[in-house]
């Protein structure tokens, strides 16, 4: 990005942990930032030492960004979570310090969609059972229970980012696609939204779940719903473990009411690599089990790194907080640098969300005889974020005055 920041870019220090894909460091370095990368997740003491001088911190799911870490990171401008979840960061403390936290929720959409398609075909051909038999030395050449997916009906529950991608790919294979969503969603291709989950379960040859974990989806597929599914049909769950009542599913599979299932997520998942996996569905025929790897591809890791770093760069250079999970989201145009010799100031101001702060800011700026060209404000919980584009002036002085407002959390200047 061309515009200069108030702070020289070459002095911006980014620390990327947990082996974030190199595409991220490359983007930050292209921007002129200094980048330090580390393979593992440091403990609190080591992390504090690492972030003391950092402006940007990049973590994946294992590094715990605690209040103590955030307090020690006095220069920290923003945190990037190079994953979907953000519960490893104390979001409240970060927000109240004016430190936006960004993540990358949709960079692995395609990876999940592709796995889902692979599993739909594998279930129809009983591929995993055939392969297991072959490894055990059994040659069972038979067409029994093997089907083409062409012409079969796929029922997609949750027609969001992943569900709609699955829809496109499935149609390319010649499947008929129906879907159910709580919202009215525009169908892609020839897909058709059905009125209820019940209608979908009744008509689909294979049901795939792509809903978020929420109160409305917890246990949404239980014994009653499975009973509505076509005998011999298949269930795929690559969304969240709590969406399916696993004991009911295991019972239906044992009774061969369902023809098979593919599961990537479970109500209880092992915490780490060494821990064993226990589940009622282990050892059942035509059941594909994967260890929550739906979104885990090298392409997705690269896409996550690029997405999260782009958000960090836009915040540093322009002030945009779009995609932040803990502070108000403000989408900003690039500064208008034409006609003013490139000297217009942009002030980024995080403040406590209490009445009267804006009028204090306006009075201070007016007192300096400075004209405000544009103002963008959003609030979220107890934090407000206002961005002011002001006429060329003594930006330093404006900044100092704004910092003297007691409700100011953090103010930064771009020019
Ligand atoms: P999304 O937010 O784009 O789409 C979810 C859709 O579900 C929305 O259209 C929403 O309206 C709909 N929905 C919500 N509640 C519903 C209900 N009760 N009934 C029917 N529809 C409902 O989410 P996205 O990105 O497509 O992800 C879907 C799921 O996949 C999430 O649970 C996510 O956590 C999971 N996921 C799993 C991964 C894995 O590694 N297995 C990787 C990435 C995402």
Tab-separated table of C-alpha atoms and ligand atoms in Angstrom:
chain	number	residue	atom	x	y	z
A	1	UNK	CA	0.000	0.000	0.000
A	2	UNK	CA	1.391	3.379	-0.976
A	3	UNK	CA	0.353	5.635	1.922
A	4	UNK	CA	2.885	6.288	4.634
A	5	UNK	CA	2.075	5.560	8.237
A	6	UNK	CA	3.037	7.881	11.049
A	7	UNK	CA	5.474	5.249	12.146
A	8	UNK	CA	8.151	4.175	9.649
A	9	UNK	CA	7.185	0.822	8.162
A	10	UNK	CA	10.660	-0.616	8.599
A	11	UNK	CA	10.279	-0.130	12.342
A	12	UNK	CA	7.041	-2.146	12.514
A	13	UNK	CA	7.903	-5.465	14.131
A	14	UNK	CA	5.776	-8.540	13.597
A	15	UNK	CA	6.169	-11.788	15.508
A	16	UNK	CA	4.589	-14.856	13.879
A	17	UNK	CA	4.372	-18.015	16.004
A	18	UNK	CA	3.426	-21.677	15.631
A	19	UNK	CA	4.868	-22.080	12.144
A	20	UNK	CA	2.395	-19.772	10.408
A	21	UNK	CA	2.592	-20.480	6.666
A	22	UNK	CA	5.526	-18.569	5.073
A	23	UNK	CA	3.116	-16.746	2.741
A	24	UNK	CA	2.230	-14.558	5.749
A	25	UNK	CA	5.771	-13.494	6.570
A	26	UNK	CA	6.396	-12.833	2.865
A	27	UNK	CA	3.430	-10.458	2.683
A	28	UNK	CA	4.501	-8.543	5.787
A	29	UNK	CA	8.100	-8.285	4.557
A	30	UNK	CA	6.873	-7.017	1.164
A	31	UNK	CA	5.155	-4.291	3.129
A	32	UNK	CA	8.515	-3.328	4.630
A	33	UNK	CA	7.829	-4.678	8.126
A	34	UNK	CA	10.378	-6.610	10.198
A	35	UNK	CA	9.216	-10.175	10.750
A	36	UNK	CA	10.370	-12.728	13.311
A	37	UNK	CA	8.995	-16.257	12.931
A	38	UNK	CA	8.975	-19.114	15.445
A	39	UNK	CA	7.921	-22.741	15.030
A	40	UNK	CA	6.279	-23.460	18.389
A	41	UNK	CA	3.840	-21.976	20.884
A	42	UNK	CA	5.864	-20.229	23.629
A	43	UNK	CA	4.807	-20.258	27.281
A	44	UNK	CA	3.624	-17.021	28.910
A	45	UNK	CA	7.053	-15.865	30.113
A	46	UNK	CA	8.678	-16.419	26.736
A	47	UNK	CA	5.744	-14.828	24.935
A	48	UNK	CA	5.969	-11.740	27.134
A	49	UNK	CA	9.638	-11.356	26.200
A	50	UNK	CA	8.777	-11.809	22.528
A	51	UNK	CA	5.943	-9.276	22.385
A	52	UNK	CA	7.467	-6.510	24.480
A	53	UNK	CA	8.574	-4.651	21.364
A	54	UNK	CA	6.194	-6.178	18.828
A	55	UNK	CA	3.580	-4.202	16.921
A	56	UNK	CA	1.889	-7.240	15.409
A	57	UNK	CA	1.483	-10.708	16.856
A	58	UNK	CA	0.434	-13.741	14.812
A	59	UNK	CA	-0.665	-16.945	16.559
A	60	UNK	CA	-2.497	-20.148	15.745
A	61	UNK	CA	-4.655	-22.012	18.210
A	62	UNK	CA	-2.089	-23.063	20.842
A	63	UNK	CA	-0.505	-19.775	21.957
A	64	UNK	CA	-2.377	-18.309	24.901
A	65	UNK	CA	-2.516	-14.518	24.639
A	66	UNK	CA	-3.377	-13.757	28.250
A	67	UNK	CA	-4.069	-10.393	29.942
A	68	UNK	CA	-0.471	-10.411	31.241
A	69	UNK	CA	0.862	-10.847	27.718
A	70	UNK	CA	-1.340	-8.039	26.412
A	71	UNK	CA	-0.317	-5.718	29.236
A	72	UNK	CA	3.363	-6.396	28.521
A	73	UNK	CA	2.906	-5.766	24.801
A	74	UNK	CA	2.900	-1.983	25.096
A	75	UNK	CA	3.463	-1.336	21.377
A	76	UNK	CA	1.051	-3.976	20.162
A	77	UNK	CA	-1.289	-2.664	17.447
A	78	UNK	CA	-3.128	-5.868	16.498
A	79	UNK	CA	-3.222	-9.654	16.869
A	80	UNK	CA	-3.801	-12.069	13.999
A	81	UNK	CA	-5.219	-15.520	14.736
A	82	UNK	CA	-4.128	-17.652	11.809
A	83	UNK	CA	-7.058	-20.016	12.293
A	84	UNK	CA	-10.802	-19.824	12.860
A	85	UNK	CA	-11.104	-19.798	16.651
A	86	UNK	CA	-10.081	-16.796	18.734
A	87	UNK	CA	-10.636	-18.108	22.258
A	88	UNK	CA	-6.864	-18.414	22.802
A	89	UNK	CA	-6.763	-14.598	23.019
A	90	UNK	CA	-8.333	-12.629	25.865
A	91	UNK	CA	-10.570	-10.698	23.491
A	92	UNK	CA	-12.078	-8.432	26.143
A	93	UNK	CA	-8.724	-7.229	27.456
A	94	UNK	CA	-7.368	-6.792	23.927
A	95	UNK	CA	-10.434	-4.771	22.898
A	96	UNK	CA	-10.259	-2.546	25.966
A	97	UNK	CA	-6.612	-1.844	25.085
A	98	UNK	CA	-7.585	-0.853	21.535
A	99	UNK	CA	-5.941	-3.943	20.062
A	100	UNK	CA	-8.066	-5.506	17.302
A	101	UNK	CA	-7.937	-9.283	16.937
A	102	UNK	CA	-8.394	-10.671	13.428
A	103	UNK	CA	-8.959	-14.270	12.323
A	104	UNK	CA	-9.577	-16.044	9.054
A	105	UNK	CA	-12.861	-17.907	9.184
A	106	UNK	CA	-13.402	-18.670	5.496
A	107	UNK	CA	-10.005	-19.491	4.003
A	108	UNK	CA	-10.499	-23.250	4.316
A	109	UNK	CA	-14.012	-23.367	2.848
A	110	UNK	CA	-12.930	-25.112	-0.325
A	111	UNK	CA	-10.887	-27.705	1.571
A	112	UNK	CA	-13.946	-28.764	3.589
A	113	UNK	CA	-16.115	-28.817	0.469
A	114	UNK	CA	-13.644	-31.041	-1.396
A	115	UNK	CA	-13.377	-33.498	1.510
A	116	UNK	CA	-17.165	-33.669	1.655
A	117	UNK	CA	-17.415	-34.522	-2.038
A	118	UNK	CA	-14.695	-37.164	-1.713
A	119	UNK	CA	-16.589	-38.740	1.184
A	120	UNK	CA	-19.927	-38.704	-0.626
A	121	UNK	CA	-18.399	-40.747	-3.453
A	122	UNK	CA	-16.453	-42.978	-1.050
A	123	UNK	CA	-19.614	-43.777	0.939
A	124	UNK	CA	-21.558	-44.643	-2.211
A	125	UNK	CA	-18.774	-47.045	-3.314
A	126	UNK	CA	-17.981	-48.374	0.204
A	127	UNK	CA	-14.383	-47.448	-0.624
A	128	UNK	CA	-12.992	-47.510	2.882
A	129	UNK	CA	-14.352	-50.978	3.623
A	130	UNK	CA	-13.020	-52.284	0.313
A	131	UNK	CA	-9.597	-50.816	1.011
A	132	UNK	CA	-9.520	-52.181	4.579
A	133	UNK	CA	-10.387	-55.651	3.256
A	134	UNK	CA	-7.647	-55.471	0.637
A	135	UNK	CA	-5.082	-54.487	3.277
A	136	UNK	CA	-6.208	-57.575	5.177
A	137	UNK	CA	-5.619	-59.707	2.048
A	138	UNK	CA	-9.325	-60.143	1.137
A	139	UNK	CA	-10.260	-59.904	-2.572
A	140	UNK	CA	-14.026	-59.264	-2.625
A	141	UNK	CA	-14.895	-58.182	-6.155
A	142	UNK	CA	-18.584	-57.346	-6.084
A	143	UNK	CA	-20.904	-54.511	-7.110
A	144	UNK	CA	-23.277	-55.106	-4.189
A	145	UNK	CA	-23.978	-51.906	-2.246
A	146	UNK	CA	-21.896	-49.761	-4.647
A	147	UNK	CA	-23.586	-46.838	-6.396
A	148	UNK	CA	-22.856	-43.939	-8.691
A	149	UNK	CA	-23.616	-40.532	-7.206
A	150	UNK	CA	-24.878	-39.261	-10.555
A	151	UNK	CA	-28.632	-38.731	-10.388
A	152	UNK	CA	-28.746	-39.107	-6.593
A	153	UNK	CA	-30.113	-36.415	-4.299
A	154	UNK	CA	-27.790	-34.540	-1.965
A	155	UNK	CA	-29.381	-32.722	0.979
A	156	UNK	CA	-27.273	-29.862	2.326
A	157	UNK	CA	-28.137	-28.522	5.788
A	158	UNK	CA	-26.699	-24.985	6.119
A	159	UNK	CA	-26.207	-23.254	2.766
A	160	UNK	CA	-23.418	-20.889	3.804
A	161	UNK	CA	-19.833	-20.662	2.604
A	162	UNK	CA	-19.146	-24.399	2.682
A	163	UNK	CA	-22.656	-25.686	1.938
A	164	UNK	CA	-22.944	-23.603	-1.227
A	165	UNK	CA	-19.499	-24.744	-2.468
A	166	UNK	CA	-20.519	-28.373	-1.925
A	167	UNK	CA	-23.666	-27.600	-3.907
A	168	UNK	CA	-21.701	-26.417	-6.955
A	169	UNK	CA	-19.292	-29.353	-6.882
A	170	UNK	CA	-22.081	-31.912	-6.386
A	171	UNK	CA	-24.060	-30.583	-9.345
A	172	UNK	CA	-20.963	-30.909	-11.506
A	173	UNK	CA	-21.050	-34.625	-10.637
A	174	UNK	CA	-24.649	-34.849	-11.829
A	175	UNK	CA	-26.258	-34.880	-8.369
A	176	UNK	CA	-29.619	-33.295	-7.656
A	177	UNK	CA	-29.125	-30.768	-4.820
A	178	UNK	CA	-31.665	-29.675	-2.227
A	179	UNK	CA	-30.849	-27.615	0.837
A	180	UNK	CA	-32.280	-26.364	4.102
A	181	UNK	CA	-31.210	-23.154	5.812
A	182	UNK	CA	-32.811	-20.969	8.481
A	183	UNK	CA	-32.329	-18.053	6.109
A	184	UNK	CA	-33.708	-17.746	2.620
A	185	UNK	CA	-30.601	-18.329	0.479
A	186	UNK	CA	-30.180	-17.794	-3.231
A	187	UNK	CA	-29.768	-21.196	-4.883
A	188	UNK	CA	-26.695	-21.795	-7.021
A	189	UNK	CA	-27.194	-23.652	-10.297
A	190	UNK	CA	-30.253	-25.895	-10.139
A	191	UNK	CA	-30.160	-26.396	-6.366
A	192	UNK	CA	-33.482	-25.952	-4.571
A	193	UNK	CA	-34.231	-24.753	-1.046
A	194	UNK	CA	-36.763	-26.989	0.709
A	195	UNK	CA	-39.281	-25.849	3.302
A	196	UNK	CA	-38.061	-27.817	6.292
A	197	UNK	CA	-35.338	-30.069	7.608
A	198	UNK	CA	-37.924	-32.861	7.601
A	199	UNK	CA	-38.524	-32.466	3.847
A	200	UNK	CA	-34.783	-32.606	3.222
A	201	UNK	CA	-34.273	-35.718	5.346
A	202	UNK	CA	-37.163	-37.457	3.592
A	203	UNK	CA	-35.908	-36.780	0.054
A	204	UNK	CA	-32.095	-36.952	0.266
A	205	UNK	CA	-29.963	-40.003	-0.551
A	206	UNK	CA	-27.098	-38.379	1.331
A	207	UNK	CA	-27.305	-35.598	3.931
A	208	UNK	CA	-24.352	-33.309	4.640
A	209	UNK	CA	-24.264	-30.866	7.556
A	210	UNK	CA	-22.674	-27.409	7.250
A	211	UNK	CA	-24.231	-25.425	10.096
A	212	UNK	CA	-22.421	-23.540	12.875
A	213	UNK	CA	-22.356	-24.693	16.488
A	214	UNK	CA	-25.230	-22.844	18.146
A	215	UNK	CA	-28.200	-23.395	20.424
A	216	UNK	CA	-30.376	-24.081	17.362
A	217	UNK	CA	-28.020	-26.705	15.902
A	218	UNK	CA	-27.008	-28.532	19.087
A	219	UNK	CA	-28.133	-32.130	18.660
A	220	UNK	CA	-30.223	-31.185	15.621
A	221	UNK	CA	-29.709	-34.673	14.136
A	222	UNK	CA	-30.958	-37.219	16.674
A	223	UNK	CA	-33.005	-40.423	16.621
A	224	UNK	CA	-36.187	-38.673	15.417
A	225	UNK	CA	-34.413	-36.994	12.496
A	226	UNK	CA	-32.494	-40.141	11.526
A	227	UNK	CA	-35.809	-42.007	11.449
A	228	UNK	CA	-36.995	-39.573	8.785
A	229	UNK	CA	-33.983	-40.276	6.564
A	230	UNK	CA	-34.320	-42.722	3.658
A	231	UNK	CA	-33.349	-46.286	4.605
A	232	UNK	CA	-29.784	-46.921	3.437
A	233	UNK	CA	-28.969	-43.210	3.024
A	234	UNK	CA	-25.730	-41.634	4.257
A	235	UNK	CA	-24.871	-38.863	6.711
A	236	UNK	CA	-21.804	-36.609	6.483
A	237	UNK	CA	-20.829	-34.303	9.344
A	238	UNK	CA	-17.856	-32.027	8.747
A	239	UNK	CA	-19.322	-29.124	10.730
A	240	UNK	CA	-19.265	-29.370	14.527
A	241	UNK	CA	-19.432	-32.461	16.713
A	242	UNK	CA	-22.376	-31.335	18.838
A	243	UNK	CA	-24.703	-31.098	15.821
A	244	UNK	CA	-25.206	-34.887	15.702
A	245	UNK	CA	-26.353	-37.047	18.621
A	246	UNK	CA	-23.657	-39.604	18.111
A	247	UNK	CA	-25.250	-42.417	20.119
A	248	UNK	CA	-28.380	-42.210	17.959
A	249	UNK	CA	-26.247	-42.242	14.817
A	250	UNK	CA	-24.204	-45.208	16.041
A	251	UNK	CA	-27.426	-47.135	16.781
A	252	UNK	CA	-28.828	-46.424	13.287
A	253	UNK	CA	-25.566	-47.567	11.694
A	254	UNK	CA	-25.427	-50.754	13.766
A	255	UNK	CA	-29.044	-51.536	12.793
A	256	UNK	CA	-28.111	-50.755	9.164
A	257	UNK	CA	-30.936	-48.256	8.921
A	258	UNK	CA	-28.324	-45.918	7.448
A	259	UNK	CA	-25.920	-47.062	4.745
A	260	UNK	CA	-22.910	-45.292	6.234
A	261	UNK	CA	-21.517	-42.057	7.580
A	262	UNK	CA	-18.487	-39.795	7.314
A	263	UNK	CA	-17.504	-37.862	10.420
A	264	UNK	CA	-14.716	-35.321	10.816
A	265	UNK	CA	-15.960	-33.783	14.075
A	266	UNK	CA	-17.078	-35.331	17.359
A	267	UNK	CA	-18.812	-34.250	20.573
A	268	UNK	CA	-15.575	-35.033	22.445
A	269	UNK	CA	-12.309	-34.706	20.570
A	270	UNK	CA	-8.831	-35.619	21.870
A	271	UNK	CA	-6.864	-32.584	23.024
A	272	UNK	CA	-3.691	-33.518	21.172
A	273	UNK	CA	-1.808	-35.953	18.995
A	274	UNK	CA	-0.920	-38.523	21.655
A	275	UNK	CA	-4.397	-38.860	23.155
A	276	UNK	CA	-6.545	-41.825	22.116
A	277	UNK	CA	-9.873	-41.469	20.319
A	278	UNK	CA	-12.940	-43.072	21.875
A	279	UNK	CA	-16.335	-43.173	20.190
A	280	UNK	CA	-19.380	-45.421	19.685
A	281	UNK	CA	-18.857	-45.159	15.931
A	282	UNK	CA	-15.437	-46.806	15.926
A	283	UNK	CA	-15.309	-50.113	14.081
A	284	UNK	CA	-18.662	-49.731	12.299
A	285	UNK	CA	-19.001	-50.702	8.630
A	286	UNK	CA	-18.875	-48.006	5.952
A	287	UNK	CA	-18.048	-45.272	8.452
A	288	UNK	CA	-15.279	-42.876	7.468
A	289	UNK	CA	-13.577	-41.212	10.431
A	290	UNK	CA	-11.145	-38.301	10.119
A	291	UNK	CA	-9.517	-36.312	12.959
A	292	UNK	CA	-11.054	-32.840	12.376
A	293	UNK	CA	-8.971	-32.226	9.257
A	294	UNK	CA	-11.740	-30.923	6.990
A	295	UNK	CA	-10.076	-27.540	6.643
A	296	UNK	CA	-6.502	-28.748	7.015
A	297	UNK	CA	-4.709	-28.481	3.697
A	298	UNK	CA	-1.553	-26.667	2.748
A	299	UNK	CA	-3.596	-24.496	0.401
A	300	UNK	CA	-5.888	-23.495	3.252
A	301	UNK	CA	-2.901	-22.692	5.495
A	302	UNK	CA	-1.458	-20.419	2.797
A	303	UNK	CA	-4.850	-18.775	2.236
A	304	UNK	CA	-5.283	-18.225	5.991
A	305	UNK	CA	-1.829	-16.624	6.230
A	306	UNK	CA	-2.561	-14.291	3.337
A	307	UNK	CA	-6.011	-13.382	4.608
A	308	UNK	CA	-4.941	-12.681	8.199
A	309	UNK	CA	-1.850	-10.719	7.116
A	310	UNK	CA	-3.880	-8.646	4.665
A	311	UNK	CA	-6.200	-7.674	7.521
A	312	UNK	CA	-3.225	-6.756	9.744
A	313	UNK	CA	-1.641	-4.679	6.970
A	314	UNK	CA	-4.884	-2.840	6.225
A	315	UNK	CA	-5.259	-1.979	9.881
A	316	UNK	CA	-1.675	-0.722	10.183
A	317	UNK	CA	-1.763	1.286	6.963
A	318	UNK	CA	-5.344	2.476	6.672
A	319	UNK	CA	-6.998	1.859	10.044
A	320	UNK	CA	-9.613	-0.575	8.694
A	321	UNK	CA	-10.899	-3.024	11.312
A	322	UNK	CA	-13.145	-5.092	9.031
A	323	UNK	CA	-12.972	-8.709	10.186
A	324	UNK	CA	-11.960	-7.819	13.761
A	325	UNK	CA	-13.725	-9.983	16.323
A	326	UNK	CA	-13.371	-7.784	19.411
A	327	UNK	CA	-13.532	-4.120	18.395
A	328	UNK	CA	-15.976	-2.144	16.246
A	329	UNK	CA	-15.603	-2.906	12.553
A	330	UNK	CA	-14.881	0.189	10.470
A	331	UNK	CA	-14.261	-0.156	6.733
A	332	UNK	CA	-12.273	2.816	5.480
A	333	UNK	CA	-11.380	4.138	2.065
A	334	UNK	CA	-7.725	4.848	1.369
A	335	UNK	CA	-6.891	8.389	2.393
A	336	UNK	CA	-7.620	11.028	-0.183
A	337	UNK	CA	-4.134	12.242	-0.844
A	338	UNK	CA	-4.896	14.221	-3.998
A	339	UNK	CA	-4.856	18.010	-3.881
A	340	UNK	CA	-3.356	18.389	-0.442
A	341	UNK	CA	0.191	17.425	-1.210
A	342	UNK	CA	-0.387	14.131	0.529
A	343	UNK	CA	-0.404	15.728	3.949
A	344	UNK	CA	-3.966	15.031	5.112
A	345	UNK	CA	-4.080	13.377	8.498
A	346	UNK	CA	-6.037	10.352	9.554
A	347	UNK	CA	-6.559	9.938	13.269
A	348	UNK	CA	-7.481	6.524	14.634
A	349	UNK	CA	-9.013	6.763	18.060
A	350	UNK	CA	-10.186	3.964	20.342
A	351	UNK	CA	-12.119	5.172	23.347
A	352	UNK	CA	-14.388	4.016	26.126
A	353	UNK	CA	-17.921	3.854	24.784
A	354	UNK	CA	-19.495	6.438	27.111
A	355	UNK	CA	-21.565	9.507	26.216
A	356	UNK	CA	-19.785	12.740	25.378
A	357	UNK	CA	-16.453	11.525	24.005
A	358	UNK	CA	-17.172	12.619	20.450
A	359	UNK	CA	-18.212	16.106	21.477
A	360	UNK	CA	-14.988	16.447	23.498
A	361	UNK	CA	-13.017	15.409	20.420
A	362	UNK	CA	-14.901	17.814	18.162
A	363	UNK	CA	-14.402	20.712	20.585
A	364	UNK	CA	-10.677	20.025	20.854
A	365	UNK	CA	-10.196	19.825	17.123
A	366	UNK	CA	-12.357	22.886	16.462
A	367	UNK	CA	-10.317	24.728	19.097
A	368	UNK	CA	-7.252	24.199	16.917
A	369	UNK	CA	-9.107	25.590	13.902
A	370	UNK	CA	-8.810	22.241	12.113
A	371	UNK	CA	-11.444	21.143	9.630
A	372	UNK	CA	-12.730	17.546	9.753
A	373	UNK	CA	-13.203	16.138	6.239
A	374	UNK	CA	-14.574	12.745	7.136
A	375	UNK	CA	-15.562	10.920	10.273
A	376	UNK	CA	-16.270	7.216	10.720
A	377	UNK	CA	-17.585	5.894	14.020
A	378	UNK	CA	-18.651	2.487	15.246
A	379	UNK	CA	-19.125	1.199	18.776
A	380	UNK	CA	-19.183	-2.295	20.164
A	381	UNK	CA	-19.852	-3.119	23.783
A	382	UNK	CA	-17.613	-0.864	25.862
A	383	UNK	CA	-15.275	0.263	23.065
A	384	UNK	CA	-15.784	2.977	20.462
A	385	UNK	CA	-13.607	3.461	17.380
A	386	UNK	CA	-13.629	6.746	15.545
A	387	UNK	CA	-11.547	7.644	12.529
A	388	UNK	CA	-11.141	11.257	11.524
A	389	UNK	CA	-9.672	12.558	8.291
A	390	UNK	CA	-8.627	16.140	9.024
A	391	UNK	CA	-7.108	18.955	7.018
A	392	UNK	CA	-3.339	19.187	6.892
A	393	UNK	CA	-2.311	20.666	10.200
A	394	UNK	CA	-0.040	20.009	13.098
A	395	UNK	CA	-1.154	16.416	13.416
A	396	UNK	CA	1.084	15.812	16.406
A	397	UNK	CA	-0.683	18.485	18.377
A	398	UNK	CA	-4.134	17.109	17.507
A	399	UNK	CA	-2.966	13.696	18.602
A	400	UNK	CA	-1.544	14.940	21.915
A	401	UNK	CA	-4.776	16.724	22.707
A	402	UNK	CA	-6.905	13.714	21.867
A	403	UNK	CA	-4.722	11.594	24.101
A	404	UNK	CA	-5.483	13.968	26.958
A	405	UNK	CA	-9.194	13.043	26.850
A	406	UNK	CA	-9.626	10.722	29.857
A	407	UNK	CA	-11.754	8.207	27.907
A	408	UNK	CA	-9.083	7.773	25.221
A	409	UNK	CA	-7.805	4.199	25.075
A	410	UNK	CA	-5.391	4.639	22.208
A	411	UNK	CA	-4.842	7.140	19.430
A	412	UNK	CA	-2.710	6.758	16.332
A	413	UNK	CA	-1.955	9.054	13.438
A	414	UNK	CA	-1.569	8.229	9.756
A	415	UNK	CA	-0.601	10.710	7.093
B	1	LIG	P1	-21.423	-20.173	7.339
B	1	LIG	O1	-21.702	-19.305	8.508
B	1	LIG	O2	-20.925	-19.576	6.082
B	1	LIG	O3	-22.747	-21.025	6.987
B	1	LIG	C1	-23.579	-21.631	7.946
B	1	LIG	C2	-24.991	-21.668	7.398
B	1	LIG	O4	-25.812	-22.385	8.306
B	1	LIG	C3	-25.621	-20.293	7.247
B	1	LIG	O5	-26.165	-20.163	5.941
B	1	LIG	C4	-26.702	-20.263	8.323
B	1	LIG	O6	-27.815	-19.476	7.961
B	1	LIG	C5	-27.062	-21.717	8.407
B	1	LIG	N1	-27.709	-22.110	9.668
B	1	LIG	C6	-27.470	-21.645	10.919
B	1	LIG	N2	-28.261	-22.262	11.808
B	1	LIG	C7	-29.002	-23.151	11.108
B	1	LIG	C8	-30.018	-24.074	11.467
B	1	LIG	N3	-30.400	-24.239	12.741
B	1	LIG	N4	-30.590	-24.789	10.485
B	1	LIG	C9	-30.223	-24.644	9.176
B	1	LIG	N5	-29.273	-23.773	8.784
B	1	LIG	C10	-28.671	-23.041	9.749
B	1	LIG	O7	-20.403	-21.286	7.889
B	1	LIG	P2	-19.375	-22.149	7.033
B	1	LIG	O8	-18.111	-21.420	6.869
B	1	LIG	O9	-20.048	-22.677	5.825
B	1	LIG	O10	-19.081	-23.335	8.073
B	1	LIG	C11	-20.051	-24.313	8.385
B	1	LIG	C12	-19.579	-25.204	9.505
B	1	LIG	O11	-18.351	-25.862	9.150
B	1	LIG	C13	-19.277	-24.476	10.825
B	1	LIG	O12	-19.764	-25.250	11.898
B	1	LIG	C14	-17.772	-24.491	10.892
B	1	LIG	O13	-17.333	-24.425	12.214
B	1	LIG	C15	-17.459	-25.825	10.256
B	1	LIG	N6	-16.090	-25.967	9.761
B	1	LIG	C16	-15.467	-27.170	9.957
B	1	LIG	C17	-14.165	-27.363	9.531
B	1	LIG	C18	-13.502	-28.685	9.708
B	1	LIG	O14	-12.284	-28.729	9.799
B	1	LIG	N7	-14.228	-29.761	9.730
B	1	LIG	C19	-13.402	-26.273	8.914
B	1	LIG	C20	-14.186	-25.084	8.656
B	1	LIG	C21	-15.468	-24.946	9.105
